[in-house]
CSV table of C-alpha atoms in Angstrom, one decimal:
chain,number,residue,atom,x,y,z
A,1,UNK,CA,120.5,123.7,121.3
A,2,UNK,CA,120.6,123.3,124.6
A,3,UNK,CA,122.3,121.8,127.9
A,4,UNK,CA,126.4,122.5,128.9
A,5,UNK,CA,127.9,125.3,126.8
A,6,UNK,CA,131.1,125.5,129.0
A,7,UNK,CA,133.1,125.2,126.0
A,8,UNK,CA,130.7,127.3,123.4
A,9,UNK,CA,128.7,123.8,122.1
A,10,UNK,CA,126.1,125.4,122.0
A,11,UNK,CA,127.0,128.0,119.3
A,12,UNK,CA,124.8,130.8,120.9
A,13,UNK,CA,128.4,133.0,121.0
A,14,UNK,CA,128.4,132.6,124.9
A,15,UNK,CA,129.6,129.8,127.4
A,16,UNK,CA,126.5,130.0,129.2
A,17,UNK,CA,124.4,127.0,130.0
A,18,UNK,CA,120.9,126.7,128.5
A,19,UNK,CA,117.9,125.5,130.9
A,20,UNK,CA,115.8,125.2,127.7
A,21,UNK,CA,116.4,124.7,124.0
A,22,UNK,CA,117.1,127.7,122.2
A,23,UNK,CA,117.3,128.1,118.4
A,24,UNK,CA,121.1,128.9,116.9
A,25,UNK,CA,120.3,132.3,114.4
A,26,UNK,CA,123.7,133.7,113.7
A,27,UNK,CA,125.7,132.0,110.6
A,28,UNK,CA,122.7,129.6,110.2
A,29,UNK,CA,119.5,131.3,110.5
A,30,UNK,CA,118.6,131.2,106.6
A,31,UNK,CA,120.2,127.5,105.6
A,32,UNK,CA,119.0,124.7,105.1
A,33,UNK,CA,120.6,122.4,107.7
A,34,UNK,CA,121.1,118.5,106.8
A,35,UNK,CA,122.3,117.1,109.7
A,36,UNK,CA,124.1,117.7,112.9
A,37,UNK,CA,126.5,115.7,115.0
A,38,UNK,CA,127.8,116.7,118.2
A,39,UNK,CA,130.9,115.5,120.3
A,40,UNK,CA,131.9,115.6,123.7
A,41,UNK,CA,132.6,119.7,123.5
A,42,UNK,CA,131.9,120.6,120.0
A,43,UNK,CA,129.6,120.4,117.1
A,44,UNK,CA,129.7,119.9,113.6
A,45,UNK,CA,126.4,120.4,111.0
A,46,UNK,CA,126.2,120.1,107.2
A,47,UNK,CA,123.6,122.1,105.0
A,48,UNK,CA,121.5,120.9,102.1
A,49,UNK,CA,124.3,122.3,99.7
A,50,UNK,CA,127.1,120.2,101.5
A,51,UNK,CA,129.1,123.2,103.4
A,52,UNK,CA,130.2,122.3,106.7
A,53,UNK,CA,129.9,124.5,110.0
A,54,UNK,CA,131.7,123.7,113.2
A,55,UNK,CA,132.1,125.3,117.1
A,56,UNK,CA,133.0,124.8,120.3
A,57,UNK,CA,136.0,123.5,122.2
A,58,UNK,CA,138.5,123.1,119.5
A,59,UNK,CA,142.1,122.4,121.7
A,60,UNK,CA,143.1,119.5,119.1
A,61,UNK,CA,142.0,121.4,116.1
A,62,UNK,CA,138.7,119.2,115.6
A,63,UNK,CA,136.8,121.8,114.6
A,64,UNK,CA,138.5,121.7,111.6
A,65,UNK,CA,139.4,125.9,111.2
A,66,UNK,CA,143.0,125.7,111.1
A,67,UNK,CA,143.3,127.4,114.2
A,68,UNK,CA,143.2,125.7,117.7
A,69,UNK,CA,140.9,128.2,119.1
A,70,UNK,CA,137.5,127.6,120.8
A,71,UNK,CA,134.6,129.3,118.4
A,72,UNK,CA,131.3,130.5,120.1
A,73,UNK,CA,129.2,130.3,117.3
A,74,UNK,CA,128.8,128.3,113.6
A,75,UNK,CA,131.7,129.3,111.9
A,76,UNK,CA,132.4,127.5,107.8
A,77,UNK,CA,135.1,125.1,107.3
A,78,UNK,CA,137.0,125.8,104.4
A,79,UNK,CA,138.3,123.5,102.4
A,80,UNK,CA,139.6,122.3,98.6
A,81,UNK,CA,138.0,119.9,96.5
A,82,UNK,CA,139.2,116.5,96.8
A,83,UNK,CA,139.5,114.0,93.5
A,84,UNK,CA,136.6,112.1,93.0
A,85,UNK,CA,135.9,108.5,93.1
A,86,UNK,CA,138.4,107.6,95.3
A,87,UNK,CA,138.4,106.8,99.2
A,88,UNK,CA,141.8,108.4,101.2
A,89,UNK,CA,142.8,107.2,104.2
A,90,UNK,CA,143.1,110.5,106.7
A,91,UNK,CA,145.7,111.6,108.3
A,92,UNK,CA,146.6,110.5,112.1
A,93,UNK,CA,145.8,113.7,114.7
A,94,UNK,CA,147.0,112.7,119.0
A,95,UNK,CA,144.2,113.7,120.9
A,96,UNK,CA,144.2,113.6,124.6
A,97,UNK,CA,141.3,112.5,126.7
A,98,UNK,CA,140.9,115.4,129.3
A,99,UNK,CA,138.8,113.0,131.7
A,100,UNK,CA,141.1,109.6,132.0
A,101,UNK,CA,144.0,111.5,130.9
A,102,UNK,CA,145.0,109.3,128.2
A,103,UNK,CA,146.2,109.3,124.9
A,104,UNK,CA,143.7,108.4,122.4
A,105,UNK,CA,143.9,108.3,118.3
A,106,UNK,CA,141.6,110.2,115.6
A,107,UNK,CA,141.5,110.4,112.1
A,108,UNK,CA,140.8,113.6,110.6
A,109,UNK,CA,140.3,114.6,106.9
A,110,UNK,CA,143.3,116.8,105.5
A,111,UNK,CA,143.7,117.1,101.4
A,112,UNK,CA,146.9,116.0,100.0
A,113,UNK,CA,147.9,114.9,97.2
A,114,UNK,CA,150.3,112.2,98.6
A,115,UNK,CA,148.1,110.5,101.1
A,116,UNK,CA,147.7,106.9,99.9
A,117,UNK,CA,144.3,105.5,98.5
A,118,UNK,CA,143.1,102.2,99.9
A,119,UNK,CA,140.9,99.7,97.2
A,120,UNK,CA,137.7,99.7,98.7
A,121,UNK,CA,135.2,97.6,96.9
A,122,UNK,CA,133.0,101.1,97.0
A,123,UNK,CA,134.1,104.0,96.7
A,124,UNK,CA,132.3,106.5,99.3
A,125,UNK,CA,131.3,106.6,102.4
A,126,UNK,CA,127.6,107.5,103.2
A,127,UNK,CA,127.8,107.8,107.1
A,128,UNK,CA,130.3,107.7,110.2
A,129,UNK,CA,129.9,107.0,113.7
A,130,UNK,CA,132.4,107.6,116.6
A,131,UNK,CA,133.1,105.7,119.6
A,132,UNK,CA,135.4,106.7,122.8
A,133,UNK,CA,138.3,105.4,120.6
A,134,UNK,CA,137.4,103.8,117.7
A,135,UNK,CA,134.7,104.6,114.2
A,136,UNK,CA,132.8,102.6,112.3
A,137,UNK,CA,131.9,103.6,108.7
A,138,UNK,CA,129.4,102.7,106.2
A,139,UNK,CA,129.7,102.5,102.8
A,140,UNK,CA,127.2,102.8,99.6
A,141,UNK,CA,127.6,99.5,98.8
A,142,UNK,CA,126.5,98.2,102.3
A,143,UNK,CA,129.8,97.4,103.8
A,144,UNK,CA,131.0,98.6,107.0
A,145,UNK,CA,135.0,99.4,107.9
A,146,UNK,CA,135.9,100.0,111.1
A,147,UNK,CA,139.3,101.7,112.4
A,148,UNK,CA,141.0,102.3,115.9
A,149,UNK,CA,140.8,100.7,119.1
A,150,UNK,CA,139.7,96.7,119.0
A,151,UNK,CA,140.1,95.8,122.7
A,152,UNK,CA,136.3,94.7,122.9
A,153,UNK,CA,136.1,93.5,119.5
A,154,UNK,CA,134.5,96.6,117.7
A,155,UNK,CA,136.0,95.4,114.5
A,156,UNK,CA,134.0,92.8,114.5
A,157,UNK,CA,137.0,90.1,113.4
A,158,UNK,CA,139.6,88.7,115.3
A,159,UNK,CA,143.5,90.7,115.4
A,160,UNK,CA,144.4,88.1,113.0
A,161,UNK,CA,142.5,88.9,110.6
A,162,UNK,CA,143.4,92.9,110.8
A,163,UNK,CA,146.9,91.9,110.4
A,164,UNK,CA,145.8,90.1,107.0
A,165,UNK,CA,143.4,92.5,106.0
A,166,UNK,CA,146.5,95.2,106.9
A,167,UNK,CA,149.4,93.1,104.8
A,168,UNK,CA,147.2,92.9,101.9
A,169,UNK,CA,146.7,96.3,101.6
A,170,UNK,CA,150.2,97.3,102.7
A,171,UNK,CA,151.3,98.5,99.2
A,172,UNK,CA,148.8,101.6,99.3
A,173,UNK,CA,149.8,102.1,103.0
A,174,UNK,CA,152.7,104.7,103.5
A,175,UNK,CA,155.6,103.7,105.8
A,176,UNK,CA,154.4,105.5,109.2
A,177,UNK,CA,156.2,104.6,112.6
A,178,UNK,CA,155.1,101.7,114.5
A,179,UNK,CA,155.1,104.4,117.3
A,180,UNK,CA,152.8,106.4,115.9
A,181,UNK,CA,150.1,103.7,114.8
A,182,UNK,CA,148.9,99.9,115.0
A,183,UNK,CA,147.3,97.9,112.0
A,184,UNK,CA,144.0,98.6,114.2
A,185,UNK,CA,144.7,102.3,113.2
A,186,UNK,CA,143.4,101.7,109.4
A,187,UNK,CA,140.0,100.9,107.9
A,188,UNK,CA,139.5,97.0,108.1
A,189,UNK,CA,136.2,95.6,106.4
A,190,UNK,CA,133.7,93.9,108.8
A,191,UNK,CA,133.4,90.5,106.3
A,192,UNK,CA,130.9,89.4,108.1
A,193,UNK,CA,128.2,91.2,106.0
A,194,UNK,CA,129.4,90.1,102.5
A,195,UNK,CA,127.4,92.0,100.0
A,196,UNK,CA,128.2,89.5,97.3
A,197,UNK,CA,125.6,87.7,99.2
A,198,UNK,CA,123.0,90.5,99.7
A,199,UNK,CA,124.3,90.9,103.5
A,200,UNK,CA,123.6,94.9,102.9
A,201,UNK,CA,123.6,96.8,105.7
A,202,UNK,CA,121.5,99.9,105.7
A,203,UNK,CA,122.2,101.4,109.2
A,204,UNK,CA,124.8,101.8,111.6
A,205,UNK,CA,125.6,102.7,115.4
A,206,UNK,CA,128.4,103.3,117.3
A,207,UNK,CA,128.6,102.9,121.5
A,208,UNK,CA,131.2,103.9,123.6
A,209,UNK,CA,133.3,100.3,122.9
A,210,UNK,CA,130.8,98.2,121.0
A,211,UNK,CA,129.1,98.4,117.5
A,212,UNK,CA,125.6,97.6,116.3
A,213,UNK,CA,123.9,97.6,112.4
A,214,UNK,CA,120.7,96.9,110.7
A,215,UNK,CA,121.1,94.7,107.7
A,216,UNK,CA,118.4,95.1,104.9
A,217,UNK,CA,116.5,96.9,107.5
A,218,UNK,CA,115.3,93.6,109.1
A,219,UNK,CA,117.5,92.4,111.4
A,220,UNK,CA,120.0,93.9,114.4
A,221,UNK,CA,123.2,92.7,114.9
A,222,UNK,CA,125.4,93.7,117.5
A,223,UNK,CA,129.1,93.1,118.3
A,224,UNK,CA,132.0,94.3,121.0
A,225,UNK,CA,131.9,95.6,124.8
A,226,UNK,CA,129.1,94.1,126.8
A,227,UNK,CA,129.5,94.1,130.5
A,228,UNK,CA,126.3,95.6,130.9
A,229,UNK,CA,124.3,93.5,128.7
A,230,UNK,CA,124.2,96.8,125.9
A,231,UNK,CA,124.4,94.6,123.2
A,232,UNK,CA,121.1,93.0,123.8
A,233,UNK,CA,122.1,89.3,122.9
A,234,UNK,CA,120.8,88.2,126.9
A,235,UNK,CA,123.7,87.5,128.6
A,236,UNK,CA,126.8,89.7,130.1
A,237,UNK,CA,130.4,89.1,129.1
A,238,UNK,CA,133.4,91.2,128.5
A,239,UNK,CA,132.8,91.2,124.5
A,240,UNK,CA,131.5,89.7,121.9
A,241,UNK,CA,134.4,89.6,118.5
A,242,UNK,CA,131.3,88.8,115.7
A,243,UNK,CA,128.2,90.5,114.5
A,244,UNK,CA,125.2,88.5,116.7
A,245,UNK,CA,121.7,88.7,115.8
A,246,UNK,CA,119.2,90.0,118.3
A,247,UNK,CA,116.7,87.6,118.4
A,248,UNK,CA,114.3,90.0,119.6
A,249,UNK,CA,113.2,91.5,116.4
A,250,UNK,CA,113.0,88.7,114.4
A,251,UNK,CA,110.0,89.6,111.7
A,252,UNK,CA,110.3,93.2,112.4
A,253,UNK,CA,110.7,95.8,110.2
A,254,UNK,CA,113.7,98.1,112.1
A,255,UNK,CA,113.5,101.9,110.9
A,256,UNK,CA,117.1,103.1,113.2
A,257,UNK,CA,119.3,101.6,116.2
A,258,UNK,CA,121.4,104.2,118.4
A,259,UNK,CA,124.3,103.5,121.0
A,260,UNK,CA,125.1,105.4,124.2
A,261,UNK,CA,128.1,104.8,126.5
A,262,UNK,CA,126.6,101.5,127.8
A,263,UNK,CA,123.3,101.5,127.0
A,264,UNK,CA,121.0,101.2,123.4
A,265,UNK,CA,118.1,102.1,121.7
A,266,UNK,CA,116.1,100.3,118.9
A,267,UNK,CA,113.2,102.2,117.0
A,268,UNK,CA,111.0,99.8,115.0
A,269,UNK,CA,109.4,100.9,111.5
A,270,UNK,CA,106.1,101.0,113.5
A,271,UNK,CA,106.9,103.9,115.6
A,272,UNK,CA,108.0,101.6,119.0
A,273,UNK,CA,111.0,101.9,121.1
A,274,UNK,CA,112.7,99.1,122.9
A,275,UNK,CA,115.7,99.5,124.8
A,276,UNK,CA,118.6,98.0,127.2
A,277,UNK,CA,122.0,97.8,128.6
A,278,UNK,CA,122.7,99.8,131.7
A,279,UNK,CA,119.6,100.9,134.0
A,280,UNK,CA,121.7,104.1,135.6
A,281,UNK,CA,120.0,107.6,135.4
A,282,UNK,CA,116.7,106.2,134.0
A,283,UNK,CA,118.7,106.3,130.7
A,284,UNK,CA,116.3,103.3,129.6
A,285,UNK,CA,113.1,105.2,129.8
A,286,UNK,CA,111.5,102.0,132.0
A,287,UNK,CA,110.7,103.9,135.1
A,288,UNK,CA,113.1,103.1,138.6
A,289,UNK,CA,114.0,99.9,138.0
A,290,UNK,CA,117.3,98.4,139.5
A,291,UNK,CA,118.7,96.2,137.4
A,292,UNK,CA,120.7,96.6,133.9
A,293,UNK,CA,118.1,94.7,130.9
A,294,UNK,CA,120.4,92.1,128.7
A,295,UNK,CA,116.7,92.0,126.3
A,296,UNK,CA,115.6,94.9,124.7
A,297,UNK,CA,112.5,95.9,126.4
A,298,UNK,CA,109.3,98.0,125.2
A,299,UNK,CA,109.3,101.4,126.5
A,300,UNK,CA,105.4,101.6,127.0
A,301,UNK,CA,103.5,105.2,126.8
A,302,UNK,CA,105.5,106.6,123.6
A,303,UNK,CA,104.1,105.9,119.9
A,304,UNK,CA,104.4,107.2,116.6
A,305,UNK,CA,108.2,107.4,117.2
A,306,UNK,CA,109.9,109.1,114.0
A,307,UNK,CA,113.7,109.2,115.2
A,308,UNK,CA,115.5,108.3,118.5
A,309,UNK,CA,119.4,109.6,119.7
A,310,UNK,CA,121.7,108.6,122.5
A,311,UNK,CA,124.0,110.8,124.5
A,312,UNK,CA,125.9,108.9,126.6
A,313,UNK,CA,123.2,108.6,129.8
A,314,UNK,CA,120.3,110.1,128.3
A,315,UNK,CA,118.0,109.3,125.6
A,316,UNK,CA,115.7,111.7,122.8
A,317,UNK,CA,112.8,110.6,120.7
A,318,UNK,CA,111.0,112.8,117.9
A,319,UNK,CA,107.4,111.6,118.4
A,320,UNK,CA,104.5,112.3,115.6
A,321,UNK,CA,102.0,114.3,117.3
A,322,UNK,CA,99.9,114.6,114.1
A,323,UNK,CA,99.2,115.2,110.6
A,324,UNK,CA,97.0,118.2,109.3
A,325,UNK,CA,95.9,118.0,105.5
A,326,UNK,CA,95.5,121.5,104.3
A,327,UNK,CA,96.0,124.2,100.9
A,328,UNK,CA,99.1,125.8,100.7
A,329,UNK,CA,98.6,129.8,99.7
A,330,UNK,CA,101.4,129.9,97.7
A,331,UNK,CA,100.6,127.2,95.2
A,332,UNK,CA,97.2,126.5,95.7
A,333,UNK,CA,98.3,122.5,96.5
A,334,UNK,CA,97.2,119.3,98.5
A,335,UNK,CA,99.5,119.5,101.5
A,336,UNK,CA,100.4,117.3,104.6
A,337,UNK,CA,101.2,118.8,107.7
A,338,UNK,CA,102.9,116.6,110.4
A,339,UNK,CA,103.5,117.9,113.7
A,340,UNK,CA,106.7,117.0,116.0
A,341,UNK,CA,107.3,116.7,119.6
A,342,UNK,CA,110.6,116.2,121.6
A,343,UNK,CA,110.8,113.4,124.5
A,344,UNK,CA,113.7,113.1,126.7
A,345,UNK,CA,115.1,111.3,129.5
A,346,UNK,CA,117.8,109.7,131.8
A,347,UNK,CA,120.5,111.9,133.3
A,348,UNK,CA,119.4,115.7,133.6
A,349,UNK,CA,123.3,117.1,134.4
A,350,UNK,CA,124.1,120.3,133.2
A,351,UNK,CA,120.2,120.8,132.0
A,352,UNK,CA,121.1,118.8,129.3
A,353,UNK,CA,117.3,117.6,129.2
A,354,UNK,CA,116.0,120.9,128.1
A,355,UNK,CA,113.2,120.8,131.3
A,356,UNK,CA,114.6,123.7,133.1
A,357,UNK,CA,116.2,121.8,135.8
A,358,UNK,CA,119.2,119.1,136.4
A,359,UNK,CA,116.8,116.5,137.8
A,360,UNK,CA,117.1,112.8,136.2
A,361,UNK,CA,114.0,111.4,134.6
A,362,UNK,CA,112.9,107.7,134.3
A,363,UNK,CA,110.2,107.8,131.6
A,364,UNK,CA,110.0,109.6,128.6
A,365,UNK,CA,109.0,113.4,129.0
A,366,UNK,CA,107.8,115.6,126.4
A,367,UNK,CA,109.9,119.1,126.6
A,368,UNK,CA,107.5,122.3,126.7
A,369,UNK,CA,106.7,124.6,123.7
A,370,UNK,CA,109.9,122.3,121.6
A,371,UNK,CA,107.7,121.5,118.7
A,372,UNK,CA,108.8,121.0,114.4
A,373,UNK,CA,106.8,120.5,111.6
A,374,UNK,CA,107.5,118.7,108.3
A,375,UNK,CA,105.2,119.2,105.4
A,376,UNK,CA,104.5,118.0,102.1
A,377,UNK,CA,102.3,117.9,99.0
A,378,UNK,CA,100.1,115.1,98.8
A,379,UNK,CA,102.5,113.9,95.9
A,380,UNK,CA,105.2,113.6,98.1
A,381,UNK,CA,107.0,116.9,97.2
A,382,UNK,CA,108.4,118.4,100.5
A,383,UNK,CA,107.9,121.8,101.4
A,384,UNK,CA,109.9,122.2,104.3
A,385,UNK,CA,112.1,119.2,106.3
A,386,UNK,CA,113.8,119.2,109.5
A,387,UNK,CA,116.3,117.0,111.7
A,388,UNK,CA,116.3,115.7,115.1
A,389,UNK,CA,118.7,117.4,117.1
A,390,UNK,CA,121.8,115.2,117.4
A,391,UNK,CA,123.2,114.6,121.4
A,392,UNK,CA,126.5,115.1,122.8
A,393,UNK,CA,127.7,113.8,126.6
């Protein structure tokens, strides 16, 4: 990791800054990680196994560790079993946002026995994404709930029908005070994508105040805050309340779509990147240009693209350098070798680029000796696997 470690983020066990990135030995040296997610001043990464490690600023206990103290480096979270088969809804944990200096609302999983179940039409979630004050959740089945703040439309249905979706469900809802939470404040189903009708959707993403999802891996839709044309529809308004296609990749094949603060990123199943929303930093990877881009636009020079991320004004892609067909010694097999690279760019503040320097960049730009590989046997058994690195503010 690299980038701001004012607050230990990085997990290196100091709050040092790091020009360059810099691999995280300590607690997680010999696992195999899954995936990592960072937030604003802390980080969270899951293994292969399904243990859970968390560090950094931890003021609001979101680090999970039962204490509210920061931790430098990976430290487990321990936790009980929970019942399977059923979905809880968490707990309700005031967090306060150190930058506008308002009160904002998070869930947070807790085990308890009383905590009341909500009938979801499936039963587990397979991936979450977080916004500045709401989440949006996607289940196995394909259906996406979202919960907490709806002022640009991130449910993606109108306040009336949260408040139905809310009074139907009211008998597995505990009495909490009005004070304390809104019917915003619980999972409500985006109907929109009825899977009844094969409306799956197979991808999520999550901007600062708006929403975005791939539906069987064809087509985008996009929904809430989009004053800077972010949600890619070709016009600017304040929001949009319903999933809207993006006619822009109509007959494409979409591999992943990923949400800054104001600005998005689309990565086809060929390997291309198109992007839009707001131009500041360079965030968009189109050179200097002036003006925010309401239609997702081709970022030329970059191929072979295997994963993108957001942070919230910079971008990351994980590029396929190549692939190397060899024998592995141990087992005398057929194996594939791809190589990775790294390219970053937009905002450069606090290093967070991992080029040695705070400058902003415009295009894409490979980072120096950052490379992965990922191999497997020419029967698709894999011999080693990777992630991307996930990106925080």
């Amino acid at each position: 990791m690299w980038g701001e470690g004012s607050d230990g983020q990085l997990g290196h066990g100091t709050k040092t800054n790091m020009l360059y990135p810099e691999e995280i030995k300590q607690e997680l040296e010999n696992l195999n990680i899954k995936q990592v997610s960072c937030g604003g001043y802390h980080t969270v990464c899951i293994t292969i196994e399904g243990y859970v490690y968390s560090w950094g600023k931890n003021s609001s206990g979101q680090l999970g560790q039962e204490t509210f103290l920061t931790i430098l480096q990976p430290k487990k979270i321990l936790y009980q079993e929970q019942n399977e088969g059923n979905m809880y809804i968490p707990n309700i944990v005031k967090v306060y946002n150190q930058i506008k200096n308002q009160e904002i609302r998070c869930f947070y999983p807790i085990h308890d026995e009383n905590l009341i179940k909500q009938n979801f039409l499936s039963q587990e979630l397979v991936d979450i994404k977080l916004g500045f004050y709401h989440c949006i959740g996607l289940t196995n089945a394909g259906e996406i709930y979202v919960w907490g703040s709806n002022q640009y439309g991130q449910h993606g249905i109108s306040s009336q029908q949260i408040l139905a979706q809310y009074k139907e469900n009211s008998r597995f809802i505990r009495h909490i005070s009005s004070k304390e939470l809104t019917t915003e404040s619980f999972p409500t189903l985006v109907s929109f994508f009825d899977i009844k009708e094969q409306r799956i959707v197979t991808q999520i993403a999550c901007g600062a105040e708006y929403c975005m999802a791939i539906e069987n891996k064809r087509t985008v839709y996009a929904w809430g805050k989009n004053t800077e044309g972010q949600l890619g529809l070709g016009f600017v308004t304040s929001f949009v309340e319903q999933p809207s296609k993006l006619s822009t990749f109509e007959g494409l094949l979409m591999k992943q779509v990923e949400c800054g603060e104001n600005h998005s990123l689309f990565l086809t199943d060929s390997g291309k990147i198109y992007t839009c929303g707001s131009y500041l930093y360079g965030k968009l990877g189109l050179g200097q240009i002036s003006n925010n881009q309401i239609i997702p636009q081709l970022i030329k020079g970059i191929e072979n693209v295997e994963k993108i991320a957001c942070g919230s004004n910079h971008s990351m892609a994980l590029v396929r350098l190549q692939e190397n067909g060899g024998n592995e010694n141990n087992n005398h097999n057929n194996y594939i070798n791809k190589v990775m690279i790294l390219y970053t760019w937009g905002s450069g503040f606090q290093s967070k680029l991992g080029h040695g320097d705070q400058d902003d960049v415009y295009e894409p730009f490979q980072i120096e000796n950052c490379s992965f590989e990922k191999s497997r046997s020419n029967t698709g058994q894999k011999l080693n696997e990777f992630s991307i690195i996930y990106m925080g503010i």
